[in-house]
CSV table of C-alpha atoms in Angstrom, one decimal:
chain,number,residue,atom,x,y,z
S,1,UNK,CA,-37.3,77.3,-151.2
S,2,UNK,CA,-34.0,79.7,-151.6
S,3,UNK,CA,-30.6,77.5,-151.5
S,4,UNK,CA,-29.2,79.6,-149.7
S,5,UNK,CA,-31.6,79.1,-146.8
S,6,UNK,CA,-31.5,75.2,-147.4
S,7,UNK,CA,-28.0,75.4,-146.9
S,8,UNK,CA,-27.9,77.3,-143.7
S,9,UNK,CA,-30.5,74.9,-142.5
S,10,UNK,CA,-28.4,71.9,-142.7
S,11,UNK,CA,-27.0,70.6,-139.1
S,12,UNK,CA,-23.4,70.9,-138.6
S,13,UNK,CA,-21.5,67.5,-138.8
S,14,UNK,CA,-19.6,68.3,-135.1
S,15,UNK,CA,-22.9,68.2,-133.7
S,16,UNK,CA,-24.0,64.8,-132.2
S,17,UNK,CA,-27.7,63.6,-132.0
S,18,UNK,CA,-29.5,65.1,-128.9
S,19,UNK,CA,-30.9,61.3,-128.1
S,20,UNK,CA,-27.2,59.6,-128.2
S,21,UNK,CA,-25.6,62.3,-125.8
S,22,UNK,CA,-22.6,64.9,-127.0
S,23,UNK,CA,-22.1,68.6,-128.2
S,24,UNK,CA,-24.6,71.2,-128.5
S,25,UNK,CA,-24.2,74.5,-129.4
S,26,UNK,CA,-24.0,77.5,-127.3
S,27,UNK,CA,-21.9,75.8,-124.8
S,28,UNK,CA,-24.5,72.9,-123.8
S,29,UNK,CA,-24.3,68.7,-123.8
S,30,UNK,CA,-26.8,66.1,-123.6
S,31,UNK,CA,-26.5,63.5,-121.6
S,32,UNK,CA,-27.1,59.7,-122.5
S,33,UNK,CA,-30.3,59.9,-121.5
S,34,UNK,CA,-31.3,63.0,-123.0
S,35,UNK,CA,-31.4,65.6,-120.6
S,36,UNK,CA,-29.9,68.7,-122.1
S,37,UNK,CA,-27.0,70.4,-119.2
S,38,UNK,CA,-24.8,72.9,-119.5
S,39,UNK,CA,-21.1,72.1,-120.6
S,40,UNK,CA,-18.5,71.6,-117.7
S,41,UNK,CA,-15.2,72.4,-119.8
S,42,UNK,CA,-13.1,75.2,-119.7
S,43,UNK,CA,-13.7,75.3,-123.4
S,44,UNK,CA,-16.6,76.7,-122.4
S,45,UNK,CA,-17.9,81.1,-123.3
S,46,UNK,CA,-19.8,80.9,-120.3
S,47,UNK,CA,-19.1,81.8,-116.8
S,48,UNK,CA,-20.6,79.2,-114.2
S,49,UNK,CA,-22.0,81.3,-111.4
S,50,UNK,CA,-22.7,80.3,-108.1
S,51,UNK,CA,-26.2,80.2,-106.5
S,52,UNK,CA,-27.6,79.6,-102.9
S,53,UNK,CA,-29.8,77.2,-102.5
S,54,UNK,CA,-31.7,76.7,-99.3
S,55,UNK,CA,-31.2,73.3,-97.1
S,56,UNK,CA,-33.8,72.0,-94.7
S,57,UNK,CA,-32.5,70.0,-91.6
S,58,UNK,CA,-35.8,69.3,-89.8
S,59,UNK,CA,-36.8,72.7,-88.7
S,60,UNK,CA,-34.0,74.5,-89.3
S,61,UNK,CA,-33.2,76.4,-93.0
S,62,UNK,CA,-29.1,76.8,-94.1
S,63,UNK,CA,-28.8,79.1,-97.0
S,64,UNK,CA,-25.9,77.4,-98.7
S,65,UNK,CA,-23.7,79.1,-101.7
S,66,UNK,CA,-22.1,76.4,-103.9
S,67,UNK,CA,-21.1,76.2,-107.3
S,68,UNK,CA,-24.2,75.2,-110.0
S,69,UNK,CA,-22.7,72.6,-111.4
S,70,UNK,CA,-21.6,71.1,-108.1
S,71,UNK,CA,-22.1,67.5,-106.9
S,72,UNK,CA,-24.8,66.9,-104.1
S,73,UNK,CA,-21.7,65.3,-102.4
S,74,UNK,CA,-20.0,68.6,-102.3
S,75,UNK,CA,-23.2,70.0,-101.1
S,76,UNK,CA,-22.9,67.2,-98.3
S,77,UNK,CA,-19.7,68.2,-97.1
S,78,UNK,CA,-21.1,72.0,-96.7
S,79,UNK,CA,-23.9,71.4,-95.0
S,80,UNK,CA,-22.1,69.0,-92.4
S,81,UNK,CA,-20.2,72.0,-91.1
S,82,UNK,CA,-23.4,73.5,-90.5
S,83,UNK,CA,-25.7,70.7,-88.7
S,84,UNK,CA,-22.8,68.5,-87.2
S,85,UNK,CA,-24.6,65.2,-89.4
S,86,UNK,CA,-21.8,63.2,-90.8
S,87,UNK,CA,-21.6,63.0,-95.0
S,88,UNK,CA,-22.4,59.4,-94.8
S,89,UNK,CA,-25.4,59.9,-92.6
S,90,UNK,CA,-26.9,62.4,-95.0
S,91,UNK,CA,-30.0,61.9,-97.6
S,92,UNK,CA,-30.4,64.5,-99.6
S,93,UNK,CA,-34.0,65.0,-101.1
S,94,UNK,CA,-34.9,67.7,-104.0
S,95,UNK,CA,-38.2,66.9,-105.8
S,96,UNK,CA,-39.4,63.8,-103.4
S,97,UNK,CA,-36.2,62.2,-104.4
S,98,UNK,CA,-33.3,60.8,-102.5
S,99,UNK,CA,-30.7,62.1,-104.7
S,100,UNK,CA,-26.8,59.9,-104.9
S,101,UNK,CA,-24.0,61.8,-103.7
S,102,UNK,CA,-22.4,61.9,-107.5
S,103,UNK,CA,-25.6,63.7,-108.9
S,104,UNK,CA,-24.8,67.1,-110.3
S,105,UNK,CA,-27.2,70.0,-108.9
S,106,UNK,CA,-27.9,71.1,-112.5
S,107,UNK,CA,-28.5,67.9,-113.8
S,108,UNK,CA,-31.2,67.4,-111.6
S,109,UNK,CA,-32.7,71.1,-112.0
S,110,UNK,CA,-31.5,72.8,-109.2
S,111,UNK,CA,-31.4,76.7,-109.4
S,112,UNK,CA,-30.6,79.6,-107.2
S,113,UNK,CA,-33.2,80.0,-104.6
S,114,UNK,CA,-34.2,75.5,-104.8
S,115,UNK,CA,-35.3,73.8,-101.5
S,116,UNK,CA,-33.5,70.8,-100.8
S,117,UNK,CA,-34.1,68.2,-97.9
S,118,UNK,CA,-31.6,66.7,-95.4
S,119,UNK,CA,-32.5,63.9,-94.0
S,120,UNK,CA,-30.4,62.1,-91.5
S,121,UNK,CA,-30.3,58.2,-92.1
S,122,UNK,CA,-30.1,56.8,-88.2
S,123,UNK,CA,-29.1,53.0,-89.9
S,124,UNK,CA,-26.5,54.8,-91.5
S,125,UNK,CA,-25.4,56.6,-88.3
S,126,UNK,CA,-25.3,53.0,-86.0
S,127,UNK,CA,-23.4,51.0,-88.8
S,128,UNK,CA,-21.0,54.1,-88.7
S,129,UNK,CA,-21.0,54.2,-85.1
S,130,UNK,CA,-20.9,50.7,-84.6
S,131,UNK,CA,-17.5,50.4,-87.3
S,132,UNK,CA,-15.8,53.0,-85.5
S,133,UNK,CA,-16.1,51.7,-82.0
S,134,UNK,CA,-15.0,48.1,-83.7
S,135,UNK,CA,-11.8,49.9,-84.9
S,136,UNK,CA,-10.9,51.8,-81.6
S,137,UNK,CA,-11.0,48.4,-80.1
S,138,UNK,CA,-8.8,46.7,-82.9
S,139,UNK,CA,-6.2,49.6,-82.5
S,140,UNK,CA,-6.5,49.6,-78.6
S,141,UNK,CA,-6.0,45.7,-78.6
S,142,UNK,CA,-3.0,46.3,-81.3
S,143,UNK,CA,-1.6,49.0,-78.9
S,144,UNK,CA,-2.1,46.4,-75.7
S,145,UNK,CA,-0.2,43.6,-78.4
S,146,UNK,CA,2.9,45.7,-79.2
S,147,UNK,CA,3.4,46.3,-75.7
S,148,UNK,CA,3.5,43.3,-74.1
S,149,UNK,CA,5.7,42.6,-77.2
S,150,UNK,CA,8.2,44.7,-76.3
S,151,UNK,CA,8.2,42.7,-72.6
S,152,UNK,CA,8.8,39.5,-74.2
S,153,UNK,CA,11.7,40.9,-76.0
S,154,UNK,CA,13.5,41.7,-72.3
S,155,UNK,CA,12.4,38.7,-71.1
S,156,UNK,CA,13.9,36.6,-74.1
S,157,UNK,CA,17.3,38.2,-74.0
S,158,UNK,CA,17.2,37.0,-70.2
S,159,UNK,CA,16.5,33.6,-71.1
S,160,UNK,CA,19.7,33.4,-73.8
S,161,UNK,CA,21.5,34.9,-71.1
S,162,UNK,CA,20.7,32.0,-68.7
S,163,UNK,CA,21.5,28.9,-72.1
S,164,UNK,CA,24.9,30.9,-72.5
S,165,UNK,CA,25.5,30.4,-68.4
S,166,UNK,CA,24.6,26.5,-68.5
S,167,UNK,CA,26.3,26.0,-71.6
S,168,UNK,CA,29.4,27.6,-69.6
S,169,UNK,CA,28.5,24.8,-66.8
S,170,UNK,CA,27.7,27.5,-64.8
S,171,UNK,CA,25.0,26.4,-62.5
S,172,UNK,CA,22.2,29.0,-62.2
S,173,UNK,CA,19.7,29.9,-58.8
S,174,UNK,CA,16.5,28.0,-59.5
S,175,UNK,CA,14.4,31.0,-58.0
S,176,UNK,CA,15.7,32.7,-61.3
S,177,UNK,CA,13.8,30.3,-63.0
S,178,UNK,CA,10.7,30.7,-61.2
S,179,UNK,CA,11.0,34.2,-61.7
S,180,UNK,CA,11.3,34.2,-65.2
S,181,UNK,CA,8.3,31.9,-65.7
S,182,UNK,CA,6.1,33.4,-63.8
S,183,UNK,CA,7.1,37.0,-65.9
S,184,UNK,CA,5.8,34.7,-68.7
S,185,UNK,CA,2.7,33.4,-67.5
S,186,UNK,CA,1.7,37.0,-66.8
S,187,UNK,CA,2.2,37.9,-70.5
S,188,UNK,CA,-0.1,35.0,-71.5
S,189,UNK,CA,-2.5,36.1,-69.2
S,190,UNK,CA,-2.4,39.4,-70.8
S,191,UNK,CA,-2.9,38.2,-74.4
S,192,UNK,CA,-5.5,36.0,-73.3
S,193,UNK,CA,-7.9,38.7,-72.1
S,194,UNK,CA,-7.4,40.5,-75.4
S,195,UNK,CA,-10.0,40.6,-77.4
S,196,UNK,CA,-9.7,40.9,-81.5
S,197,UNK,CA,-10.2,39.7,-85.3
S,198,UNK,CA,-8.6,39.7,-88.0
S,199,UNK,CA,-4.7,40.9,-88.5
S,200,UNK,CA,-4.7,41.4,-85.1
S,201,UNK,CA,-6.0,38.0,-83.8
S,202,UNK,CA,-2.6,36.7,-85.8
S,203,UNK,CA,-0.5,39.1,-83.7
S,204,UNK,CA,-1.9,37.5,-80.5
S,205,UNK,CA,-1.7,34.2,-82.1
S,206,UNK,CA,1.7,34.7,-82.7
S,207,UNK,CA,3.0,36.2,-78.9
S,208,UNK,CA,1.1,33.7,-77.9
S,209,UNK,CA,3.3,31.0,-79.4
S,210,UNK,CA,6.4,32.8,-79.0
S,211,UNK,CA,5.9,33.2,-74.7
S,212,UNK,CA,4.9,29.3,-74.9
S,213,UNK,CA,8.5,28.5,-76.8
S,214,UNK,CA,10.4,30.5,-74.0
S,215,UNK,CA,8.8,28.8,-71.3
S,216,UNK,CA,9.7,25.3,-72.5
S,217,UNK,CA,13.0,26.7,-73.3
S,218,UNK,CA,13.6,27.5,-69.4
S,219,UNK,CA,11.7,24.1,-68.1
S,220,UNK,CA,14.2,22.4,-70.0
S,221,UNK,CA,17.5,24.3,-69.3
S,222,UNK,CA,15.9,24.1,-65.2
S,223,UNK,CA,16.7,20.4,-65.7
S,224,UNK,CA,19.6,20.7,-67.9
S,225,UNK,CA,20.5,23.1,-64.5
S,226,UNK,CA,19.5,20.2,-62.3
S,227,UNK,CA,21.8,17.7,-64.0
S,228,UNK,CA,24.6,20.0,-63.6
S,229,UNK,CA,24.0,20.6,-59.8
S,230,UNK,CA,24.0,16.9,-59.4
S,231,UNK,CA,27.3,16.4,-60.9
S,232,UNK,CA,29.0,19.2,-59.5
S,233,UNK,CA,27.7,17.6,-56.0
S,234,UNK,CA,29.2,14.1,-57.2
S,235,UNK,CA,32.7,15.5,-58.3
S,236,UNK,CA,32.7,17.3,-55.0
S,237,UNK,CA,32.0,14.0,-52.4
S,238,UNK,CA,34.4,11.4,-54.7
S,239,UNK,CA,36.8,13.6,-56.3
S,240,UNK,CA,38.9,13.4,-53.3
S,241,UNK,CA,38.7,9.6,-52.1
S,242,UNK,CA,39.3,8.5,-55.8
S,243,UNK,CA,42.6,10.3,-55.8
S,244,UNK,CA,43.8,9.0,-52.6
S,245,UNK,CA,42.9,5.8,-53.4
S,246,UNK,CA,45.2,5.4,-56.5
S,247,UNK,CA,47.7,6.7,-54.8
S,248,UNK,CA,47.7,3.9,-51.9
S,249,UNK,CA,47.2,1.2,-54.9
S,250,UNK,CA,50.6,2.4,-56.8
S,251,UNK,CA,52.1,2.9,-53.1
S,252,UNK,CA,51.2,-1.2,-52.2
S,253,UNK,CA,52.5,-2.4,-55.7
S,254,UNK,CA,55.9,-0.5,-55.0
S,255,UNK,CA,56.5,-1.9,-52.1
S,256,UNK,CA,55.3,-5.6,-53.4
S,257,UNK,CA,57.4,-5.2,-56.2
S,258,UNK,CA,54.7,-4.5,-58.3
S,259,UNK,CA,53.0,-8.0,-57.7
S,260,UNK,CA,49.6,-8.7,-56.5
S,261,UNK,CA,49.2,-11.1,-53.7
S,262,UNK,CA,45.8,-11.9,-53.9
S,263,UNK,CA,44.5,-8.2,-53.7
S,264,UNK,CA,41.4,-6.7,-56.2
S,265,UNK,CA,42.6,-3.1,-57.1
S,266,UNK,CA,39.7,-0.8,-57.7
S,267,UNK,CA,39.4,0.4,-60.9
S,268,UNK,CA,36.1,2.0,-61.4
S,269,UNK,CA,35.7,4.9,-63.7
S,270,UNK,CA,34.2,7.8,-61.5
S,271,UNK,CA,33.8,9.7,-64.7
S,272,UNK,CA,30.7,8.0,-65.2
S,273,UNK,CA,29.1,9.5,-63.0
């Protein structure tokens, strides 16, 4: 045999075995398991072309144009323009074969003019369905959460406004109390007919504890509001008869010479009280 010929035989060293995937030639790859594609750089001499493949959605045909080395999930999202069937609800079938979403359309063989299956999955559909309607709820319930929220807030500033009053001594209107209470019990009524999971269970938890805090806070300033009623109404009866009598006591030990004959002079503290 020539040399020359023996020479130009010899495999170039850039090239990779066809069996253990890599480079080709003429603008080609092999893939791990052997299947010889076309290359997908821009490295590449070739031009990819588009080609129009034909998609059956039960008795209806979609001629589709899409790139040939496009994904089946790019394929996915063109066809659900044209049925209305969600991405995730799709099955894609070429050669009596559910094909994944990351499968490239010239890996698997497609050409210009291939007939390709869409099913629609109806599990897929209810899981779907059933997630979103779970997540409307969650956002609806966090919605119904931040507003009554936002009620608390007023009704907490009114409750530091009623401490700041008793700690003044001012004495407040019980019906004020009542009212605020009642305000409160309404909220936890609210949060109790909420229903949710998760993140939002926590914010419900949490209101819920908060509207519990501020209606102990105003049961106990109502008594501390109670106590101070009562001794305002003490200061008012003996105030007066206290003063009056001290002043016949230092009158009588004037005029005795500031002896007692016999007499018990009243000394009780009314402070006590």
């Amino acid at each position: 045999m020539n040399k020359d010929y023996i020479l130009r035989m010899k495999p170039n060293k850039a090239n990779k075995s066809p069996t253990g995937g890599g480079e080709v030639a003429g603008g080609w790859e092999v893939r791990p398991g052997g299947m010889l594609v076309q290359k997908r750089n821009s490295d590449c001499n070739h031009i990819v072309s588009n080609i129009k493949v034909r998609v059956k959605h039960g008795s209806v045909y979609h001629d589709v144009v899409i790139s040939s080395q496009a994904s089946f999930g790019e394929l996915k999202k063109m066809v659900a323009g044209a049925t209305g069937v969600h991405t995730q609800d799709q099955k894609m079938i070429y050669k009596e074969k559910e094909r994944d979403s990351k499968s490239f359309l010239d890996s698997v063989g497609v050409r210009d003019g291939s007939k390709i299956v869409m099913v629609e999955d109806e599990v897929s559909r209810e899981k779907r369905c059933l997630e979103s309607r779970k997540n409307a709820k969650l956002d609806k319930a966090s919605k119904e959460i931040a507003e009554i929220r936002f009620e608390v807030d007023a009704l907490a500033k009114k409750v530091g406004a009623i401490e700041l009053e008793i700690n003044g001594g001012k004495k407040v209107v019980e019906t004020v109390f009542l009212g605020l209470i009642e305000l409160l019990m309404k909220q936890l009524i609210k949060l109790d007919a909420i229903a949710a999971d998760g993140d939002v269970k926590l914010q419900r938890r949490m209101q819920v504890k908060r509207v519990q805090k501020y209606i102990e806070t105003l049961d106990m300033l109502k008594m501390r509001n109670s106590n101070l009623e009562n001794m305002q109404q003490y200061q008012k009866i003996y105030k007066e008869p206290v003063s009056k009598t001290c002043q016949k006591q230092q009158e009588m030990k004037r005029i005795n010479g500031g002896f007692n004959h016999g007499q018990v002079v009243v000394t009780t503290k009314w402070e006590t009280f």
